[in-house]
């Protein structure tokens, strides 16, 4: 079904972000590590219905051409 396909896509994106996080190892780049965790959390939020401020701002700037 469409929902299962969507869930699978978001879980795949979450797993990829977590893999990139793991690949960073002990590189010490906390900004890159934090970004990968943020991406993973956002993908899970898209399945659970959790919408953050960043998602709302993305929609506003994408759909309403604010600032142009």
PDB file of N, CA and C in Angstrom:
ATOM      1  N   UNK A   1       0.837  -1.193   0.000  1.00  0.00           N
ATOM      2  CA  UNK A   1       0.000   0.000   0.000  1.00  0.00           C
ATOM      3  C   UNK A   1       0.875   1.249   0.000  1.00  0.00           C
ATOM      4  N   UNK A   2       0.255   2.373  -0.257  1.00  0.00           N
ATOM      5  CA  UNK A   2       0.978   3.641  -0.317  1.00  0.00           C
ATOM      6  C   UNK A   2       1.634   3.961   1.021  1.00  0.00           C
ATOM      7  N   UNK A   3       0.913   3.759   2.106  1.00  0.00           N
ATOM      8  CA  UNK A   3       1.458   4.062   3.429  1.00  0.00           C
ATOM      9  C   UNK A   3       2.674   3.190   3.725  1.00  0.00           C
ATOM     10  N   UNK A   4       2.595   1.916   3.412  1.00  0.00           N
ATOM     11  CA  UNK A   4       3.727   1.031   3.663  1.00  0.00           C
ATOM     12  C   UNK A   4       4.921   1.422   2.814  1.00  0.00           C
ATOM     13  N   UNK A   5       4.673   1.842   1.595  1.00  0.00           N
ATOM     14  CA  UNK A   5       5.760   2.288   0.726  1.00  0.00           C
ATOM     15  C   UNK A   5       6.412   3.547   1.290  1.00  0.00           C
ATOM     16  N   UNK A   6       5.577   4.463   1.748  1.00  0.00           N
ATOM     17  CA  UNK A   6       6.079   5.709   2.345  1.00  0.00           C
ATOM     18  C   UNK A   6       6.883   5.403   3.603  1.00  0.00           C
ATOM     19  N   UNK A   7       6.360   4.531   4.442  1.00  0.00           N
ATOM     20  CA  UNK A   7       7.073   4.158   5.666  1.00  0.00           C
ATOM     21  C   UNK A   7       8.415   3.526   5.332  1.00  0.00           C
ATOM     22  N   UNK A   8       8.415   2.653   4.347  1.00  0.00           N
ATOM     23  CA  UNK A   8       9.650   1.985   3.944  1.00  0.00           C
ATOM     24  C   UNK A   8      10.675   2.991   3.450  1.00  0.00           C
ATOM     25  N   UNK A   9      10.236   3.975   2.674  1.00  0.00           N
ATOM     26  CA  UNK A   9      11.141   5.003   2.160  1.00  0.00           C
ATOM     27  C   UNK A   9      11.746   5.817   3.302  1.00  0.00           C
ATOM     28  N   UNK A  10      10.918   6.214   4.264  1.00  0.00           N
ATOM     29  CA  UNK A  10      11.407   7.010   5.392  1.00  0.00           C
ATOM     30  C   UNK A  10      12.314   6.185   6.311  1.00  0.00           C
ATOM     31  N   UNK A  11      11.981   4.918   6.518  1.00  0.00           N
ATOM     32  CA  UNK A  11      12.851   4.064   7.329  1.00  0.00           C
ATOM     33  C   UNK A  11      14.196   3.856   6.636  1.00  0.00           C
ATOM     34  N   UNK A  12      14.172   3.709   5.316  1.00  0.00           N
ATOM     35  CA  UNK A  12      15.418   3.573   4.566  1.00  0.00           C
ATOM     36  C   UNK A  12      16.283   4.812   4.686  1.00  0.00           C
ATOM     37  N   UNK A  13      15.653   5.990   4.606  1.00  0.00           N
ATOM     38  CA  UNK A  13      16.397   7.243   4.744  1.00  0.00           C
ATOM     39  C   UNK A  13      16.952   7.387   6.156  1.00  0.00           C
ATOM     40  N   UNK A  14      16.181   6.950   7.150  1.00  0.00           N
ATOM     41  CA  UNK A  14      16.643   6.993   8.540  1.00  0.00           C
ATOM     42  C   UNK A  14      17.847   6.067   8.715  1.00  0.00           C
ATOM     43  N   UNK A  15      17.744   4.849   8.194  1.00  0.00           N
ATOM     44  CA  UNK A  15      18.841   3.892   8.310  1.00  0.00           C
ATOM     45  C   UNK A  15      20.098   4.413   7.610  1.00  0.00           C
ATOM     46  N   UNK A  16      19.926   5.060   6.459  1.00  0.00           N
ATOM     47  CA  UNK A  16      21.081   5.607   5.729  1.00  0.00           C
ATOM     48  C   UNK A  16      21.759   6.703   6.547  1.00  0.00           C
ATOM     49  N   UNK A  17      20.965   7.560   7.182  1.00  0.00           N
ATOM     50  CA  UNK A  17      21.535   8.630   8.005  1.00  0.00           C
ATOM     51  C   UNK A  17      22.277   8.051   9.206  1.00  0.00           C
ATOM     52  N   UNK A  18      21.700   7.014   9.813  1.00  0.00           N
ATOM     53  CA  UNK A  18      22.373   6.379  10.943  1.00  0.00           C
ATOM     54  C   UNK A  18      23.657   5.678  10.499  1.00  0.00           C
ATOM     55  N   UNK A  19      23.655   5.112   9.297  1.00  0.00           N
ATOM     56  CA  UNK A  19      24.876   4.489   8.770  1.00  0.00           C
ATOM     57  C   UNK A  19      25.951   5.547   8.543  1.00  0.00           C
ATOM     58  N   UNK A  20      25.550   6.704   7.995  1.00  0.00           N
ATOM     59  CA  UNK A  20      26.531   7.789   7.799  1.00  0.00           C
ATOM     60  C   UNK A  20      27.063   8.265   9.148  1.00  0.00           C
ATOM     61  N   UNK A  21      26.184   8.313  10.143  1.00  0.00           N
ATOM     62  CA  UNK A  21      26.606   8.671  11.497  1.00  0.00           C
ATOM     63  C   UNK A  21      27.653   7.677  11.994  1.00  0.00           C
ATOM     64  N   UNK A  22      27.376   6.392  11.802  1.00  0.00           N
ATOM     65  CA  UNK A  22      28.315   5.360  12.232  1.00  0.00           C
ATOM     66  C   UNK A  22      29.631   5.411  11.473  1.00  0.00           C
ATOM     67  N   UNK A  23      29.569   5.779  10.191  1.00  0.00           N
ATOM     68  CA  UNK A  23      30.784   5.859   9.374  1.00  0.00           C
ATOM     69  C   UNK A  23      31.704   6.990   9.820  1.00  0.00           C
ATOM     70  N   UNK A  24      31.147   7.969  10.514  1.00  0.00           N
ATOM     71  CA  UNK A  24      31.978   9.078  10.984  1.00  0.00           C
ATOM     72  C   UNK A  24      32.984   8.605  12.024  1.00  0.00           C
ATOM     73  N   UNK A  25      32.625   7.528  12.732  1.00  0.00           N
ATOM     74  CA  UNK A  25      33.539   6.950  13.719  1.00  0.00           C
ATOM     75  C   UNK A  25      34.031   7.976  14.711  1.00  0.00           C
ATOM     76  N   UNK A  26      35.307   7.991  14.908  1.00  0.00           N
ATOM     77  CA  UNK A  26      35.925   8.908  15.860  1.00  0.00           C
ATOM     78  C   UNK A  26      36.534  10.119  15.157  1.00  0.00           C
ATOM     79  N   UNK A  27      35.887  10.551  14.075  1.00  0.00           N
ATOM     80  CA  UNK A  27      36.441  11.678  13.319  1.00  0.00           C
ATOM     81  C   UNK A  27      36.443  12.967  14.134  1.00  0.00           C
ATOM     82  N   UNK A  28      35.590  13.033  15.143  1.00  0.00           N
ATOM     83  CA  UNK A  28      35.557  14.207  16.000  1.00  0.00           C
ATOM     84  C   UNK A  28      34.738  15.354  15.456  1.00  0.00           C
ATOM     85  N   UNK A  29      34.137  15.189  14.279  1.00  0.00           N
ATOM     86  CA  UNK A  29      33.326  16.262  13.703  1.00  0.00           C
ATOM     87  C   UNK A  29      31.908  16.162  14.258  1.00  0.00           C
ATOM     88  N   UNK A  30      31.684  16.855  15.357  1.00  0.00           N
ATOM     89  CA  UNK A  30      30.393  16.784  16.036  1.00  0.00           C
ATOM     90  C   UNK A  30      29.268  17.388  15.209  1.00  0.00           C
ATOM     91  N   UNK A  31      29.573  18.388  14.388  1.00  0.00           N
ATOM     92  CA  UNK A  31      28.540  19.015  13.557  1.00  0.00           C
ATOM     93  C   UNK A  31      27.999  18.020  12.534  1.00  0.00           C
ATOM     94  N   UNK A  32      28.875  17.268  11.893  1.00  0.00           N
ATOM     95  CA  UNK A  32      28.422  16.265  10.928  1.00  0.00           C
ATOM     96  C   UNK A  32      27.648  15.150  11.623  1.00  0.00           C
ATOM     97  N   UNK A  33      28.117  14.727  12.774  1.00  0.00           N
ATOM     98  CA  UNK A  33      27.430  13.677  13.521  1.00  0.00           C
ATOM     99  C   UNK A  33      26.036  14.141  13.940  1.00  0.00           C
ATOM    100  N   UNK A  34      25.933  15.358  14.444  1.00  0.00           N
ATOM    101  CA  UNK A  34      24.642  15.894  14.873  1.00  0.00           C
ATOM    102  C   UNK A  34      23.685  16.027  13.699  1.00  0.00           C
ATOM    103  N   UNK A  35      24.188  16.420  12.549  1.00  0.00           N
ATOM    104  CA  UNK A  35      23.341  16.557  11.356  1.00  0.00           C
ATOM    105  C   UNK A  35      22.756  15.215  10.944  1.00  0.00           C
ATOM    106  N   UNK A  36      23.555  14.157  10.989  1.00  0.00           N
ATOM    107  CA  UNK A  36      23.048  12.840  10.611  1.00  0.00           C
ATOM    108  C   UNK A  36      21.992  12.348  11.611  1.00  0.00           C
ATOM    109  N   UNK A  37      22.178  12.625  12.876  1.00  0.00           N
ATOM    110  CA  UNK A  37      21.160  12.260  13.868  1.00  0.00           C
ATOM    111  C   UNK A  37      19.884  13.073  13.673  1.00  0.00           C
ATOM    112  N   UNK A  38      20.032  14.350  13.292  1.00  0.00           N
ATOM    113  CA  UNK A  38      18.867  15.192  13.038  1.00  0.00           C
ATOM    114  C   UNK A  38      18.071  14.670  11.839  1.00  0.00           C
ATOM    115  N   UNK A  39      18.780  14.256  10.800  1.00  0.00           N
ATOM    116  CA  UNK A  39      18.119  13.708   9.610  1.00  0.00           C
ATOM    117  C   UNK A  39      17.376  12.425   9.969  1.00  0.00           C
ATOM    118  N   UNK A  40      18.014  11.559  10.743  1.00  0.00           N
ATOM    119  CA  UNK A  40      17.369  10.309  11.152  1.00  0.00           C
ATOM    120  C   UNK A  40      16.112  10.585  11.972  1.00  0.00           C
ATOM    121  N   UNK A  41      16.186  11.528  12.901  1.00  0.00           N
ATOM    122  CA  UNK A  41      15.014  11.878  13.720  1.00  0.00           C
ATOM    123  C   UNK A  41      13.887  12.434  12.867  1.00  0.00           C
ATOM    124  N   UNK A  42      14.231  13.272  11.897  1.00  0.00           N
ATOM    125  CA  UNK A  42      13.213  13.868  11.023  1.00  0.00           C
ATOM    126  C   UNK A  42      12.500  12.789  10.215  1.00  0.00           C
ATOM    127  N   UNK A  43      13.252  11.816   9.703  1.00  0.00           N
ATOM    128  CA  UNK A  43      12.642  10.745   8.919  1.00  0.00           C
ATOM    129  C   UNK A  43      11.690   9.908   9.779  1.00  0.00           C
ATOM    130  N   UNK A  44      12.079   9.618  11.006  1.00  0.00           N
ATOM    131  CA  UNK A  44      11.177   8.886  11.904  1.00  0.00           C
ATOM    132  C   UNK A  44       9.955   9.718  12.234  1.00  0.00           C
ATOM    133  N   UNK A  45      10.144  11.019  12.400  1.00  0.00           N
ATOM    134  CA  UNK A  45       9.019  11.909  12.677  1.00  0.00           C
ATOM    135  C   UNK A  45       8.012  11.944  11.546  1.00  0.00           C
ATOM    136  N   UNK A  46       8.461  11.749  10.335  1.00  0.00           N
ATOM    137  CA  UNK A  46       7.550  11.727   9.192  1.00  0.00           C
ATOM    138  C   UNK A  46       6.678  10.479   9.209  1.00  0.00           C
ATOM    139  N   UNK A  47       7.115   9.431   9.880  1.00  0.00           N
ATOM    140  CA  UNK A  47       6.302   8.220  10.018  1.00  0.00           C
ATOM    141  C   UNK A  47       5.339   8.373  11.183  1.00  0.00           C
ATOM    142  N   UNK A  48       5.832   8.908  12.293  1.00  0.00           N
ATOM    143  CA  UNK A  48       5.010   8.998  13.502  1.00  0.00           C
ATOM    144  C   UNK A  48       4.069  10.186  13.508  1.00  0.00           C
ATOM    145  N   UNK A  49       4.284  11.122  12.587  1.00  0.00           N
ATOM    146  CA  UNK A  49       3.422  12.296  12.532  1.00  0.00           C
ATOM    147  C   UNK A  49       3.938  13.473  13.313  1.00  0.00           C
ATOM    148  N   UNK A  50       5.133  13.342  13.881  1.00  0.00           N
ATOM    149  CA  UNK A  50       5.732  14.450  14.609  1.00  0.00           C
ATOM    150  C   UNK A  50       6.242  15.479  13.607  1.00  0.00           C
ATOM    151  N   UNK A  51       5.736  16.682  13.716  1.00  0.00           N
ATOM    152  CA  UNK A  51       6.138  17.749  12.803  1.00  0.00           C
ATOM    153  C   UNK A  51       6.863  18.810  13.612  1.00  0.00           C
ATOM    154  N   UNK A  52       8.074  19.116  13.204  1.00  0.00           N
ATOM    155  CA  UNK A  52       8.869  20.119  13.897  1.00  0.00           C
ATOM    156  C   UNK A  52       8.777  21.470  13.220  1.00  0.00           C
ATOM    157  N   UNK A  53       9.309  22.474  13.884  1.00  0.00           N
ATOM    158  CA  UNK A  53       9.293  23.839  13.350  1.00  0.00           C
ATOM    159  C   UNK A  53      10.011  23.912  12.014  1.00  0.00           C
ATOM    160  N   UNK A  54      11.072  23.136  11.861  1.00  0.00           N
ATOM    161  CA  UNK A  54      11.823  23.144  10.603  1.00  0.00           C
ATOM    162  C   UNK A  54      10.946  22.690   9.435  1.00  0.00           C
ATOM    163  N   UNK A  55      10.109  21.667   9.673  1.00  0.00           N
ATOM    164  CA  UNK A  55       9.220  21.181   8.619  1.00  0.00           C
ATOM    165  C   UNK A  55       8.208  22.242   8.210  1.00  0.00           C
ATOM    166  N   UNK A  56       7.653  22.947   9.196  1.00  0.00           N
ATOM    167  CA  UNK A  56       6.689  24.004   8.911  1.00  0.00           C
ATOM    168  C   UNK A  56       7.346  25.121   8.114  1.00  0.00           C
ATOM    169  N   UNK A  57       8.533  25.531   8.516  1.00  0.00           N
ATOM    170  CA  UNK A  57       9.240  26.590   7.788  1.00  0.00           C
ATOM    171  C   UNK A  57       9.579  26.159   6.367  1.00  0.00           C
ATOM    172  N   UNK A  58       9.958  24.906   6.180  1.00  0.00           N
ATOM    173  CA  UNK A  58      10.240  24.410   4.829  1.00  0.00           C
ATOM    174  C   UNK A  58       9.014  24.537   3.941  1.00  0.00           C
ATOM    175  N   UNK A  59       7.848  24.186   4.463  1.00  0.00           N
ATOM    176  CA  UNK A  59       6.608  24.272   3.688  1.00  0.00           C
ATOM    177  C   UNK A  59       6.272  25.716   3.374  1.00  0.00           C
ATOM    178  N   UNK A  60       6.413  26.587   4.357  1.00  0.00           N
ATOM    179  CA  UNK A  60       6.100  28.006   4.142  1.00  0.00           C
ATOM    180  C   UNK A  60       6.988  28.592   3.051  1.00  0.00           C
ATOM    181  N   UNK A  61       8.287  28.377   3.146  1.00  0.00           N
ATOM    182  CA  UNK A  61       9.192  28.955   2.154  1.00  0.00           C
ATOM    183  C   UNK A  61       9.042  28.296   0.786  1.00  0.00           C
ATOM    184  N   UNK A  62       8.695  27.014   0.761  1.00  0.00           N
ATOM    185  CA  UNK A  62       8.531  26.324  -0.514  1.00  0.00           C
ATOM    186  C   UNK A  62       7.228  26.718  -1.213  1.00  0.00           C
ATOM    187  N   UNK A  63       6.119  26.780  -0.448  1.00  0.00           N
ATOM    188  CA  UNK A  63       4.808  26.970  -1.048  1.00  0.00           C
ATOM    189  C   UNK A  63       4.340  28.418  -1.150  1.00  0.00           C
ATOM    190  N   UNK A  64       4.858  29.281  -0.299  1.00  0.00           N
ATOM    191  CA  UNK A  64       4.321  30.636  -0.277  1.00  0.00           C
ATOM    192  C   UNK A  64       5.303  31.694  -0.743  1.00  0.00           C
ATOM    193  N   UNK A  65       6.463  31.266  -1.215  1.00  0.00           N
ATOM    194  CA  UNK A  65       7.445  32.194  -1.793  1.00  0.00           C
ATOM    195  C   UNK A  65       7.761  33.372  -0.887  1.00  0.00           C
ATOM    196  N   UNK A  66       7.882  33.118   0.401  1.00  0.00           N
ATOM    197  CA  UNK A  66       8.207  34.163   1.361  1.00  0.00           C
ATOM    198  C   UNK A  66       9.644  34.631   1.103  1.00  0.00           C
ATOM    199  N   UNK A  67       9.844  35.909   1.094  1.00  0.00           N
ATOM    200  CA  UNK A  67      11.187  36.451   0.948  1.00  0.00           C
ATOM    201  C   UNK A  67      11.629  36.687  -0.475  1.00  0.00           C
ATOM    202  N   UNK A  68      10.743  36.474  -1.420  1.00  0.00           N
ATOM    203  CA  UNK A  68      11.122  36.716  -2.820  1.00  0.00           C
ATOM    204  C   UNK A  68      10.633  38.059  -3.277  1.00  0.00           C
TER     205      UNK A  68
END
